[in-house]
Coordinates of C-alpha atoms in Angstrom, one line a residue:
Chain A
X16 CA -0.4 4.5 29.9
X17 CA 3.2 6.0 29.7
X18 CA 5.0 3.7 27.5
X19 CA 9.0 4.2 28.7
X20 CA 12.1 3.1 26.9
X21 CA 14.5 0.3 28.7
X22 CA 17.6 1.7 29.6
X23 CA 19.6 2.1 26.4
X24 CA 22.6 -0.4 25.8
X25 CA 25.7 0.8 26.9
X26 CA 27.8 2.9 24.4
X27 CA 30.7 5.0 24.2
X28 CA 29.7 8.3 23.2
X29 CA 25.7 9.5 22.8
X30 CA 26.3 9.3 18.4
X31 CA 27.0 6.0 18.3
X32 CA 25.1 2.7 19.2
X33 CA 26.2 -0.5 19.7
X34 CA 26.0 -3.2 17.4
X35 CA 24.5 -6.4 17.9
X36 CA 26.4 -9.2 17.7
X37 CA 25.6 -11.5 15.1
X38 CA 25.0 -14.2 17.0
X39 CA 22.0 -12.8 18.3
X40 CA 19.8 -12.7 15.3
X41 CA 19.0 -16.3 14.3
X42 CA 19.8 -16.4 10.6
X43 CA 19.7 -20.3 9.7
X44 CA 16.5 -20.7 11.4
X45 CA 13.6 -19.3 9.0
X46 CA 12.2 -16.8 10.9
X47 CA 12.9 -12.7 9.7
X48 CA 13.6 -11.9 5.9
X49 CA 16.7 -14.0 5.2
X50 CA 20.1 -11.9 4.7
X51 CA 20.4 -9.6 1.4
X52 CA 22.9 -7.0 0.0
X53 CA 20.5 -3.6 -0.1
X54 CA 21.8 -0.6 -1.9
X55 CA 19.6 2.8 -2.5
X56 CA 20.8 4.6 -6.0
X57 CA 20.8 8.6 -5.6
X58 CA 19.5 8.3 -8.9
X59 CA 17.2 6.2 -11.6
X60 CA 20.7 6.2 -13.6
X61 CA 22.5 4.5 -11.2
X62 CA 19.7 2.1 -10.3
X63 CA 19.8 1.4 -13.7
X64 CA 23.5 0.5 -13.7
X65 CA 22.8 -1.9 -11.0
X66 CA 20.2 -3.4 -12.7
X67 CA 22.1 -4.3 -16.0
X68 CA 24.8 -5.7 -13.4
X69 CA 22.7 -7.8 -11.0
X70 CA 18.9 -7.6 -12.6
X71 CA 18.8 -11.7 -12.1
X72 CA 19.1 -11.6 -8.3
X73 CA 17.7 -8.4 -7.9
X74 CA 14.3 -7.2 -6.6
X75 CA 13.7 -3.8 -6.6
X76 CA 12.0 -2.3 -3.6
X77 CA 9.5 1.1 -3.7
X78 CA 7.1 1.5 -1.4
X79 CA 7.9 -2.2 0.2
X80 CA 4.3 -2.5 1.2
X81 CA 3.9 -5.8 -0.7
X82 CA 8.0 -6.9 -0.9
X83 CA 8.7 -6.4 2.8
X84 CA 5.8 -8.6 4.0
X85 CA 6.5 -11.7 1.1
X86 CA 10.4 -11.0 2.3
X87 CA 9.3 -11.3 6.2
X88 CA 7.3 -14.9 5.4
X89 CA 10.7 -15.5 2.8
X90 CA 7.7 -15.8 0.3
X91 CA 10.2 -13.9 -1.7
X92 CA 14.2 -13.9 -0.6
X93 CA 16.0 -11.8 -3.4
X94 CA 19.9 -11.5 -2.9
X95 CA 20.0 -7.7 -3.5
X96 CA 17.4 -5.4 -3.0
X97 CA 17.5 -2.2 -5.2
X98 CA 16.0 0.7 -2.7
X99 CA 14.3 3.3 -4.9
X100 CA 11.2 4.5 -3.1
X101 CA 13.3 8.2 -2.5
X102 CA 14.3 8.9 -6.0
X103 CA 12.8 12.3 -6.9
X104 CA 10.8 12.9 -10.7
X105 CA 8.9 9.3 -10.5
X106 CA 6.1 10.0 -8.7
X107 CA 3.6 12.2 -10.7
X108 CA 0.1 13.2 -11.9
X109 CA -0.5 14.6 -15.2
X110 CA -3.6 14.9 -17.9
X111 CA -3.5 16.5 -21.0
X112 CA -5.1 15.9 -24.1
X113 CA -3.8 11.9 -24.3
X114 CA -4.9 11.1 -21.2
X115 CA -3.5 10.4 -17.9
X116 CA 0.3 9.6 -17.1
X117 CA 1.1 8.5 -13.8
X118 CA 5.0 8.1 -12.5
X119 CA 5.7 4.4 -10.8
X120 CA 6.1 6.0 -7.7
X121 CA 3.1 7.7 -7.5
X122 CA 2.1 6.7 -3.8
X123 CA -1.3 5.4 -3.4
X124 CA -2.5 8.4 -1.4
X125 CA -1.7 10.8 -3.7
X126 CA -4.4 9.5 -6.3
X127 CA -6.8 9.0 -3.0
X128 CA -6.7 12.7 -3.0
X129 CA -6.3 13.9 -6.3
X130 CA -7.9 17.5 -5.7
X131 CA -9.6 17.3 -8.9
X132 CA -12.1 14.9 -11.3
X133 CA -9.8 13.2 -13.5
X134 CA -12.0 13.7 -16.2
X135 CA -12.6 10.6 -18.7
X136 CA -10.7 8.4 -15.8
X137 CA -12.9 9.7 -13.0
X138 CA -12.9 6.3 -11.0
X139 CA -9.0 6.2 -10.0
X140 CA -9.6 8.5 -7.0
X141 CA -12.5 6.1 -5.6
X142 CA -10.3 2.9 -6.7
X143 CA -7.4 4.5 -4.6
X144 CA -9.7 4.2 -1.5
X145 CA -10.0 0.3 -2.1
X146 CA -5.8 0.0 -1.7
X147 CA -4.8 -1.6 0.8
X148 CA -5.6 0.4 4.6
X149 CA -4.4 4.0 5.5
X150 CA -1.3 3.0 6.5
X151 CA -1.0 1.1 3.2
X152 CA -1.9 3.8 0.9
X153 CA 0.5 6.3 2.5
X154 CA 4.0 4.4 1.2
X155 CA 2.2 2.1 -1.5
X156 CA 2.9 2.7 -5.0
X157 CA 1.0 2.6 -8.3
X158 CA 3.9 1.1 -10.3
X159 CA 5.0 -1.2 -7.3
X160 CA 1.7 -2.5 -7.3
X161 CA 1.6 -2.8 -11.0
X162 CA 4.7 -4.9 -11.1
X163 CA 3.8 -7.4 -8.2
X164 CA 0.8 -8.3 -10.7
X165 CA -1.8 -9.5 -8.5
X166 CA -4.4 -10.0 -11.0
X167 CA -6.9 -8.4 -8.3
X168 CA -5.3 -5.7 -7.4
X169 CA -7.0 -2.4 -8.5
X170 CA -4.4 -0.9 -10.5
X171 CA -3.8 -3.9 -12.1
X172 CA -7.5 -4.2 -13.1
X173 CA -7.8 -0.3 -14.4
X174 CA -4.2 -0.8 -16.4
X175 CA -6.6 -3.4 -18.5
X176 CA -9.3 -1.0 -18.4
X177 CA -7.8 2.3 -19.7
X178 CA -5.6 0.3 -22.2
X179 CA -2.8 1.5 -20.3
X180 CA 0.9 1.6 -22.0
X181 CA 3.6 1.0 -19.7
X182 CA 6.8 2.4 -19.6
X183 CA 9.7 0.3 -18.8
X184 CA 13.2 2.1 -18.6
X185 CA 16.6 0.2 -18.7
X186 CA 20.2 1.6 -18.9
X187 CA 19.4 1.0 -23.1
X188 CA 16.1 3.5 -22.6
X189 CA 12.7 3.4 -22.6
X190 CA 10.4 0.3 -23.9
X191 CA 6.9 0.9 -24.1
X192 CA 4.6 -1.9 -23.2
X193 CA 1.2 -2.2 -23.9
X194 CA -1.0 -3.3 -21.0
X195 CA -2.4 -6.7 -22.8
X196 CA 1.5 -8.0 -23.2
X197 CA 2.5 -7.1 -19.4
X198 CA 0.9 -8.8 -17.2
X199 CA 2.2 -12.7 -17.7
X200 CA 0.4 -14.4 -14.8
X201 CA 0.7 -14.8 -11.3
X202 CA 3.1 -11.9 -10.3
X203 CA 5.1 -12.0 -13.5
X204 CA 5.4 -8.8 -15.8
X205 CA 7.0 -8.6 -18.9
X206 CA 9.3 -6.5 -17.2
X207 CA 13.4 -8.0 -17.7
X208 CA 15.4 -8.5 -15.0
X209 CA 17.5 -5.2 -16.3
X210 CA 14.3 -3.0 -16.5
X211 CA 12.4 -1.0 -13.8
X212 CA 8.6 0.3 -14.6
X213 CA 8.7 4.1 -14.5
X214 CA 5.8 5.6 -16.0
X215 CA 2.2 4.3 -16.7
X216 CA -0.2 6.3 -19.7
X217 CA -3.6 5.7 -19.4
X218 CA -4.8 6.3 -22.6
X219 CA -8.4 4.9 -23.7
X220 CA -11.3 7.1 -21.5
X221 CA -14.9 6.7 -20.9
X222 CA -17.5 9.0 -19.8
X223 CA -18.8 6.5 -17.3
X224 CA -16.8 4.3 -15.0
X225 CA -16.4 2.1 -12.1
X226 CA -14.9 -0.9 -10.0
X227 CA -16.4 -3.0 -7.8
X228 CA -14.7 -5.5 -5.8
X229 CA -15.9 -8.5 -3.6
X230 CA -13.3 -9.2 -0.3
X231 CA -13.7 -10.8 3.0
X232 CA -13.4 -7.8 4.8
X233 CA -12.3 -4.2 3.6
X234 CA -9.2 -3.3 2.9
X235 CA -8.5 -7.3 2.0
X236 CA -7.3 -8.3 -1.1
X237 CA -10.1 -8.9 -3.2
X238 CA -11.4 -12.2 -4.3
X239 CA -12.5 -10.9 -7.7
X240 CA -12.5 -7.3 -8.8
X241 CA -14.7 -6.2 -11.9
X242 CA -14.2 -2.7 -13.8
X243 CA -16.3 -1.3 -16.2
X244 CA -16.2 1.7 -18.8
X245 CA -17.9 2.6 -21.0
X246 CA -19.7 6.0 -23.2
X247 CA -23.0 6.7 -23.6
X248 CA -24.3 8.3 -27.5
X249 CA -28.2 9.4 -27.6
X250 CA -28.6 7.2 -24.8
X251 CA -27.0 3.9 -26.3
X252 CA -24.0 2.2 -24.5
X253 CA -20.9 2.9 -26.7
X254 CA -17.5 1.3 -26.8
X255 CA -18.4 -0.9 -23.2
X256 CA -14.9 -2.2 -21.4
X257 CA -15.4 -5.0 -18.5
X258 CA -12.4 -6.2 -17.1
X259 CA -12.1 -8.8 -14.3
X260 CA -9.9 -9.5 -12.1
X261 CA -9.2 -12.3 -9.8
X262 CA -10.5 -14.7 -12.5
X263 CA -7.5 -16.0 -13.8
X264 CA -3.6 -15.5 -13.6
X265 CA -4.0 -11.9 -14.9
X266 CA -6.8 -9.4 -15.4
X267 CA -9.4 -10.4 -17.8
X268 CA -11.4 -8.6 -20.4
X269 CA -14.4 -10.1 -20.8
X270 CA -15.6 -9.8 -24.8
X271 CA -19.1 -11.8 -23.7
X272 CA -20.3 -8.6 -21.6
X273 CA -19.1 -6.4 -24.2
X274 CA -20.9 -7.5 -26.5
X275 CA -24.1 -7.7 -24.5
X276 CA -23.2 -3.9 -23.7
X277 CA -22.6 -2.9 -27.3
X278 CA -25.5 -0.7 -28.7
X279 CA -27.9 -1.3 -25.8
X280 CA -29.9 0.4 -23.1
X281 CA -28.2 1.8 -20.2
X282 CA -30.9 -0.7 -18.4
X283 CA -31.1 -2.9 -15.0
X284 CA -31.8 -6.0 -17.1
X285 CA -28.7 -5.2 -19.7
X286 CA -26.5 -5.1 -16.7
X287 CA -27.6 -8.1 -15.4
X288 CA -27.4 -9.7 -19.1
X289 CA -24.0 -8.8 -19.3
X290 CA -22.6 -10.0 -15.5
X291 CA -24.3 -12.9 -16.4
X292 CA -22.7 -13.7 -20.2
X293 CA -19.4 -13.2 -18.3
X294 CA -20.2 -15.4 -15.6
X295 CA -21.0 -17.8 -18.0
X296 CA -17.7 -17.7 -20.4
X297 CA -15.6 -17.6 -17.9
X298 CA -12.7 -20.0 -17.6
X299 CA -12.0 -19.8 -13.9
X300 CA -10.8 -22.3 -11.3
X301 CA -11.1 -22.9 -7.3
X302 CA -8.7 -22.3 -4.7
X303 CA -8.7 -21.5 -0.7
X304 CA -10.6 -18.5 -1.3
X305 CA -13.0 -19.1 -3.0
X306 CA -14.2 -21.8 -6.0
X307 CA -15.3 -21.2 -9.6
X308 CA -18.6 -21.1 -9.4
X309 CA -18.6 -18.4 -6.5
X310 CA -16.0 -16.7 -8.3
X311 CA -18.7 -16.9 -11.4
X312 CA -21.4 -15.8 -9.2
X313 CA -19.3 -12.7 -7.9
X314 CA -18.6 -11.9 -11.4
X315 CA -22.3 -11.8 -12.5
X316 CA -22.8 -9.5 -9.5
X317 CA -19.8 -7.0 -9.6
X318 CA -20.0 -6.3 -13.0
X319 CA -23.8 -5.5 -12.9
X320 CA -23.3 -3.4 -9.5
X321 CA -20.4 -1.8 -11.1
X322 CA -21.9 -0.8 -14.3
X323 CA -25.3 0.6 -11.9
X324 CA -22.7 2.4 -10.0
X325 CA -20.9 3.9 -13.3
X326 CA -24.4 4.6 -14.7
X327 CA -25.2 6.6 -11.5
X328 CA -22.0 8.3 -11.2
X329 CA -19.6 8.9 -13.2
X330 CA -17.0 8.0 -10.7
X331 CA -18.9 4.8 -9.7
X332 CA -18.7 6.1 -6.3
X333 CA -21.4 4.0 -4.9
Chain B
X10 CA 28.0 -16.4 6.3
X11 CA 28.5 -12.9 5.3
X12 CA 26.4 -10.1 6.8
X13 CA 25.6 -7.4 4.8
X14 CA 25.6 -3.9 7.1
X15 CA 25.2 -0.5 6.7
X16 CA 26.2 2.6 8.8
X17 CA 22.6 4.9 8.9
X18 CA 21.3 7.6 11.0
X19 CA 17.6 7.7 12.3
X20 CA 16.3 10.5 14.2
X21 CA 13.5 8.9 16.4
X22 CA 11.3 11.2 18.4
X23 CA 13.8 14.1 18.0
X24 CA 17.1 12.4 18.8
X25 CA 19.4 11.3 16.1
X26 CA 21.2 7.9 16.3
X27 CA 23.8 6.8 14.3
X28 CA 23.4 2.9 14.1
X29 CA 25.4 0.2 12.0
X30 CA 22.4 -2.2 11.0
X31 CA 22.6 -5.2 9.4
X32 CA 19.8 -4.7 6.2
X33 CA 17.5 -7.3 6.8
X34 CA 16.3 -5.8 10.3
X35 CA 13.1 -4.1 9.9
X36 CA 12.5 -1.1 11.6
X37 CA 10.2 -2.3 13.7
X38 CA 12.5 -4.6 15.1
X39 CA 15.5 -1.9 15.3
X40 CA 13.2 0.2 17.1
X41 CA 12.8 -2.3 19.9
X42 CA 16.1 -3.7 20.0
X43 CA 18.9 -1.4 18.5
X44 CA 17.1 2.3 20.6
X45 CA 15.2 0.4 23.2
X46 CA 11.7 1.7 22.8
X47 CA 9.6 -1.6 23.2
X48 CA 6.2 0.7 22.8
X49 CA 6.0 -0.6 19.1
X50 CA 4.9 -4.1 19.4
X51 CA 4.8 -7.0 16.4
X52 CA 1.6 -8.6 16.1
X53 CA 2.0 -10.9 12.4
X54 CA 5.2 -9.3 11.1
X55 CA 3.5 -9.1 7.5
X56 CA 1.4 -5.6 7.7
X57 CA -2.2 -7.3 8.4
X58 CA -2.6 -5.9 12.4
X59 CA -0.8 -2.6 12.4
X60 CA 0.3 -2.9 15.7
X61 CA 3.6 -1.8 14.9
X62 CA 2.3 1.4 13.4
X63 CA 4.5 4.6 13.8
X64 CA 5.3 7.5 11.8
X65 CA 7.7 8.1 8.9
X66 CA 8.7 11.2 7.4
X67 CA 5.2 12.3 9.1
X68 CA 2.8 9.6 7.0
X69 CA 1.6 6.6 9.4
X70 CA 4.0 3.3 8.5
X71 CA 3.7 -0.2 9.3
X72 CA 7.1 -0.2 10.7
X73 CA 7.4 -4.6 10.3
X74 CA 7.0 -3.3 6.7
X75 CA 10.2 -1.2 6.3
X76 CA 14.1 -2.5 6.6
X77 CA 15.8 0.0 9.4
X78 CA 18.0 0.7 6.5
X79 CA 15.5 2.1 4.5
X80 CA 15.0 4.5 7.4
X81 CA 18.5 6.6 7.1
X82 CA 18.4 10.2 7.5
X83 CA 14.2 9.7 8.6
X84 CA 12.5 11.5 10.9
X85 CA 10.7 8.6 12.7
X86 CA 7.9 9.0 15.4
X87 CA 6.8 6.1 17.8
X88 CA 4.7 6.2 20.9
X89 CA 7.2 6.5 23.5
X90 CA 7.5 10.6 22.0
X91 CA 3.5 11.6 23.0
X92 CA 3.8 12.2 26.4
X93 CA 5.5 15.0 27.6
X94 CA 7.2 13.5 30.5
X95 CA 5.1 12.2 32.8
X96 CA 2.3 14.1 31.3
X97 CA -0.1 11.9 28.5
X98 CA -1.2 14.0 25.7
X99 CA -4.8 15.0 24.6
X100 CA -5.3 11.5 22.4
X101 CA -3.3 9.0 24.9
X102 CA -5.9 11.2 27.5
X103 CA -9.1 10.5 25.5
X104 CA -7.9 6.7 24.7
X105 CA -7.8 6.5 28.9
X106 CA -11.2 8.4 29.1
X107 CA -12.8 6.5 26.6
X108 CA -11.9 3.0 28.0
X109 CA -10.2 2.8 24.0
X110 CA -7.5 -0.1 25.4
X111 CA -7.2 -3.0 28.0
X112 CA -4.9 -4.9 27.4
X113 CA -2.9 -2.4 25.2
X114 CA -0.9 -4.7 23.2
X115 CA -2.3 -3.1 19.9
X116 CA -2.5 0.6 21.7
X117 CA 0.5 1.8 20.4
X118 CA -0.2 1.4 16.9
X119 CA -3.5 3.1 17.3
X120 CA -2.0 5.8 18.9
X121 CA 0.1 7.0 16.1
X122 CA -2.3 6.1 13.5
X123 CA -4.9 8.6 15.5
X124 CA -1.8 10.9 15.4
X125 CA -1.4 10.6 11.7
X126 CA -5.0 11.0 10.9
X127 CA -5.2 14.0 13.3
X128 CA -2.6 16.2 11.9
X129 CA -4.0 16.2 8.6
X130 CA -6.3 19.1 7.2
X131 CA -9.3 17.7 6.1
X132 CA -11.8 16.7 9.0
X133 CA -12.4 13.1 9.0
X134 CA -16.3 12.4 9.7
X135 CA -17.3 9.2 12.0
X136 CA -17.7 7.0 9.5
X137 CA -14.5 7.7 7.8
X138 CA -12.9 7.5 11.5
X139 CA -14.0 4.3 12.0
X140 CA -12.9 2.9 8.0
X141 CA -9.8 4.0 9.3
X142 CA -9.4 2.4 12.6
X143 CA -10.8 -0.7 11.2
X144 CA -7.2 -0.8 9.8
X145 CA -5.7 -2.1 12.8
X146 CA -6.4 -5.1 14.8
X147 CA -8.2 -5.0 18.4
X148 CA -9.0 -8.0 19.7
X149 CA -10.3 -6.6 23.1
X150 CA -12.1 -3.3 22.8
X151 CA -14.7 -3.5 19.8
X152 CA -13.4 -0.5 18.5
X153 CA -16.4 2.0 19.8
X154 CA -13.9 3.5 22.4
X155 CA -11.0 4.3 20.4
X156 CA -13.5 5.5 17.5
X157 CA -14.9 8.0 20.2
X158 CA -11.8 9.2 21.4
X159 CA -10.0 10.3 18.0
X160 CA -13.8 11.7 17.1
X161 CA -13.6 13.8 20.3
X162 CA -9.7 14.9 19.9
X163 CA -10.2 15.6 16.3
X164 CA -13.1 18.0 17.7
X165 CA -11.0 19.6 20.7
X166 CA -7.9 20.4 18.3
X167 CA -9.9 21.9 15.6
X168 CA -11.8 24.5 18.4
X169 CA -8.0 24.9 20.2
X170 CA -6.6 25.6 16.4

C-alpha cells in the first residue's frame, strides 16, 4: 500500500508553511491538550531560572511519555511546560564503589541494554524490560518516571528497594532526598515547584534480586508490583528488602516479610511465609482495578515468585 | 484568548520545513495537518495503540505523545518516506506477502516500528519480535502475519548486509 501525501497547502516560497488559522483548532471545546506557554532552556541553568520564576504553574516535560498523554485527556493542563528532554550531562550510568548513580534523563532503553551486570543492582536491566512498550522505553525517562510517582511503576518500586537518595537541583543547589521522604502519594514527590530531579544514587545492594509484577496484559501498568533483595551468608537470608508497590499511595516496604525473611532458609515454604505475612498486614483498599483482597492475594504471590526468581538468578530474570 | 506559537523547523523524510506551530499541537497531528502526510493515523491519542508510530531522531516515537514543538531541528521519519516512488520497500513488501494488514488503519505504525527494530544491531528472535509487535494495536490481523514478515526481513537484510 503506497501511502501518498495530499497536495501540500498553498505557500509562498518551498521554506515556509502556512499557518493555520486559529479558528480551526477547537480550543474551548475539551478535546486536544488545552493551550500552554512551552519553552526549551539550552541549559539546566536556565531551566532553573524559569523554575524559581514560574515553578507554581509549571510542569516540566522529559521524555513526555507519561505528561503528553495526561495533557491530551487534560488529566493534567499546566500553564507552562518547561522542555528539557535535550539537555546534554543528565542522562548517565555510573557504578563505583557507592553504588549506582543514574542521571534523570537516563532514557528507559538505555538501562534495557546496559552492556554489562550491574553488579549488587543486577535486576535494573530486567526491570527496564517491564517499562512501558518499545516505543515507550525509547524516549521514557528514569527520573520522569520517578517524579510522576505511580506507586507501581518500576522505578518507583526499586527507588524503595535500593534505598535510593535523590537529587533534587534548584537555582539555590542541590537537595538530597532520601527515597522514604519522596514519594508523598498519588503522583506527588517532595519535589518544590522550583526544583527539578536530576540525579538518582542507588546506594543499598544485594546479592540477590528481583521484581515481579502482576498486569492485565504486558507492557500495562501494573496492578501491584513486588521487589525483593536480599544477601545470602552460609546459606542464611541476610538483610531481606520487600517492597510493594501498587498497595497504597506510594511504594511500600513491607517489615512483616522481612522479618519472616530474616535469618532463614532460602526455602519454598519461607517464601511463601513471607508473601503471605505481607498479604496479611497489609493496609490496602479497592478500586476499578482490582479490590484489596486480590491486591492481597497478588502480593502473597509476587513476592514469593519474586524471591524464587532472585533465589534462582541473581537478576530475577525468570 | 492568547495563542502561544513558536517558529520550528522539522525535517520529515528528508525535507526541512519551517513551520510556525502553535505548542499544544502534537506532532502527530502537525504531521497530518500542517505537511499533509495522512499515513500516521490517531487511534486513542494517549500512547496505548501506537498507531501513530514514526521515528524520531532514529528511535520509534508515539508521535500523539510529542508536542510538534518539541520536534524543532528533528529528523522525523513517517511512512509516506519507505517507498521509493512507486516502488514498496522490502518490509511494506513482506507486510503485502504476508497478508500482515487489511484494513491498514494501524499499518503505518507497524511499519515504522518494524523499521526501528530492524535497523538495530542485535538480532531480535521470534519471540522477542512478537513482545515487540504486541506493542501496537491490531484489531484485524492476529498479529501472526506481521510477526512473520519483520522475522523474514530481519532475515533477508542480515544475509544482504
Amino acid at each position: 500500500m503506497i501511502y501518498h501525501a495530499h497536495p501540500r497547502p498553498k505557500t509562498g516560497s518551498k521554506s515556509h508553511g502556512r499557518r493555520r488559522e486559529s479558528h480551526e483548532w477547537p480550543r474551548d471545546a475539551p478535546v486536544k491538550p488545552a493551550p500552554f506557554r512551552y519553552l526549551r532552556p539550552e541549559s539546566l541553568h536556565e531551566a532553573l531560572v524559569h523554575l524559581t520564576e514560574h515553578g507554581d504553574e509549571a510542569k516540566i516535560l522529559a521524555g513526555g511519555q507519561s505528561l503528553v498523554a495526561m495533557m491530551n485527556l487534560r488529566l493534567a493542563r499546566p500553564s507552562l511546560v518547561i522542555d528539557i528532554g535535550g539537555l546534554k550531562g543528565l542522562s548517565y550510568i555510573r557504578e563505583d564503589e557507592h553504588g549506582v548513580t543514574i542521571g534523570a534523563l537516563t532514557r528507559h532503553r538505555h538501562l534495557e541494554h546496559y552492556p554489562a551486570p550491574l553488579s549488587g543492582f543486577e535486576v535494573l536491566p530486567t526491570a527496564a524490560e517491564l517499562v512501558g512498550h518499545y516505543s515507550i522505553r525509547g524516549r521514557g525517562t528514569f527520573g520522569g518516571s520517578m517524579a510522576h510517582a505511580d506507586s507501581a511503576a518500576e522505578w518507583c518500586v526499586l527507588a524503595s528497594l535500593f534505598e535510593a537518595q535523590m537529587v533534587a537541583t534548584s537555582q539555590r543547589g542541590d537537595r538530597t532526598i532520601p527515597v522514604e521522604d519522596f514519594f508523598l502519594g498519588l503522583f506527588s514527590t517532595a519535589l518544590t515547584p522550583e526544583e527539578v530531579l536530576t540525579e538518582v544514587n542507588l546506594t543499598s545492594s544485594y546479592e540477590h534480586t528481583a521484581l515481579h509484577e502482576y498486569a492485565r496484559r504486558r507492557g500495562d501498568f501494573a496492578v501491584v508490583t513486588a521487589a525483593v533483595g536480599f544477601d545470602l551468608d552460609k546459606g542464611t537470608i541476610r538483610r531481606p528488602r520487600v517492597v510493594l508497590g501498587g498497595v497504597a499511595d506510594r511504594p511500600v516496604v513491607t517489615a512483616a516479610a522481612q522479618s519472616v525473611l530474616e535469618g532463614a532458609k532460602p526455602e519454598a515454604q519461607v517464601f511463601e511465609d513471607a508473601g503471605r505475612a505481607a498479604a496479611a498486614s497489609l493496609q490496602t483498599t479497592d478500586d476499578i482495578h482490582a479490590d484489596a483482597g486480590l491486591r492481597r492475594d497478588l502480593s502473597a504471590s509476587l513476592i514469593r515468585s519474586a524471591l524464587a526468581s532472585a533465589m534462582e538468578r541473581r537478576d530475577g530474570r525468570a | 484568548m492568547t495563542v502561544h506559537e513558536h517558529d520550528v523547523e522539522l525535517h520529515v523524510n528528508g525535507e526541512s520545513h519551517r513551520l510556525t506551530l502553535e505548542t499544544r499541537r502534537t506532532l502527530a497531528d502537525v504531521l497530518r495537518h500542517e505537511l499533509g502526510l495522512f499515513g500516521t493515523n490517531l487511534g486513542c491519542e494517549h500512547g496505548i495503540c501506537g498507531a501513530c508510530t514514526v521515528i524520531v531522531e532514529g528511535a520509534a516515537a508515539r508521535s500523539c505523545l510529542m508536542f510538534g514543538v518539541q520536534a524543532d531541528g528533528c529528523d522525523v521519519e513517517t511512512v509516506e518516506g519507505l517507498a521509493e516512488g512507486q516502488e514498496l520497500n522490502d518490509l511494506q513488501q513482506a507486510f503485502s506477502r504476508h497478508h500482515a494488514l487489511q484494513c491498514g488503519f494501524c499499518t503505518p505504525g507497524f511499519l515504522m516500528l518494524g523499521t526501528s527494530l530492524l535497523r538495530e544491531e542485535r538480532i531480535y528472535s521470534r519471540e522477542e519480535i512478537i513482545e515487540i509487535v504486541s506493542s501496537n494495536l491490531c484489531r484485524c490481523t492476529g498479529y501472526q502475519g506481521i510477526v512473520n514478515a519483520v522475522v523474514e526481513v530481519q532475515g533477508r537484510r542480515r544475509v544482504d548486509s
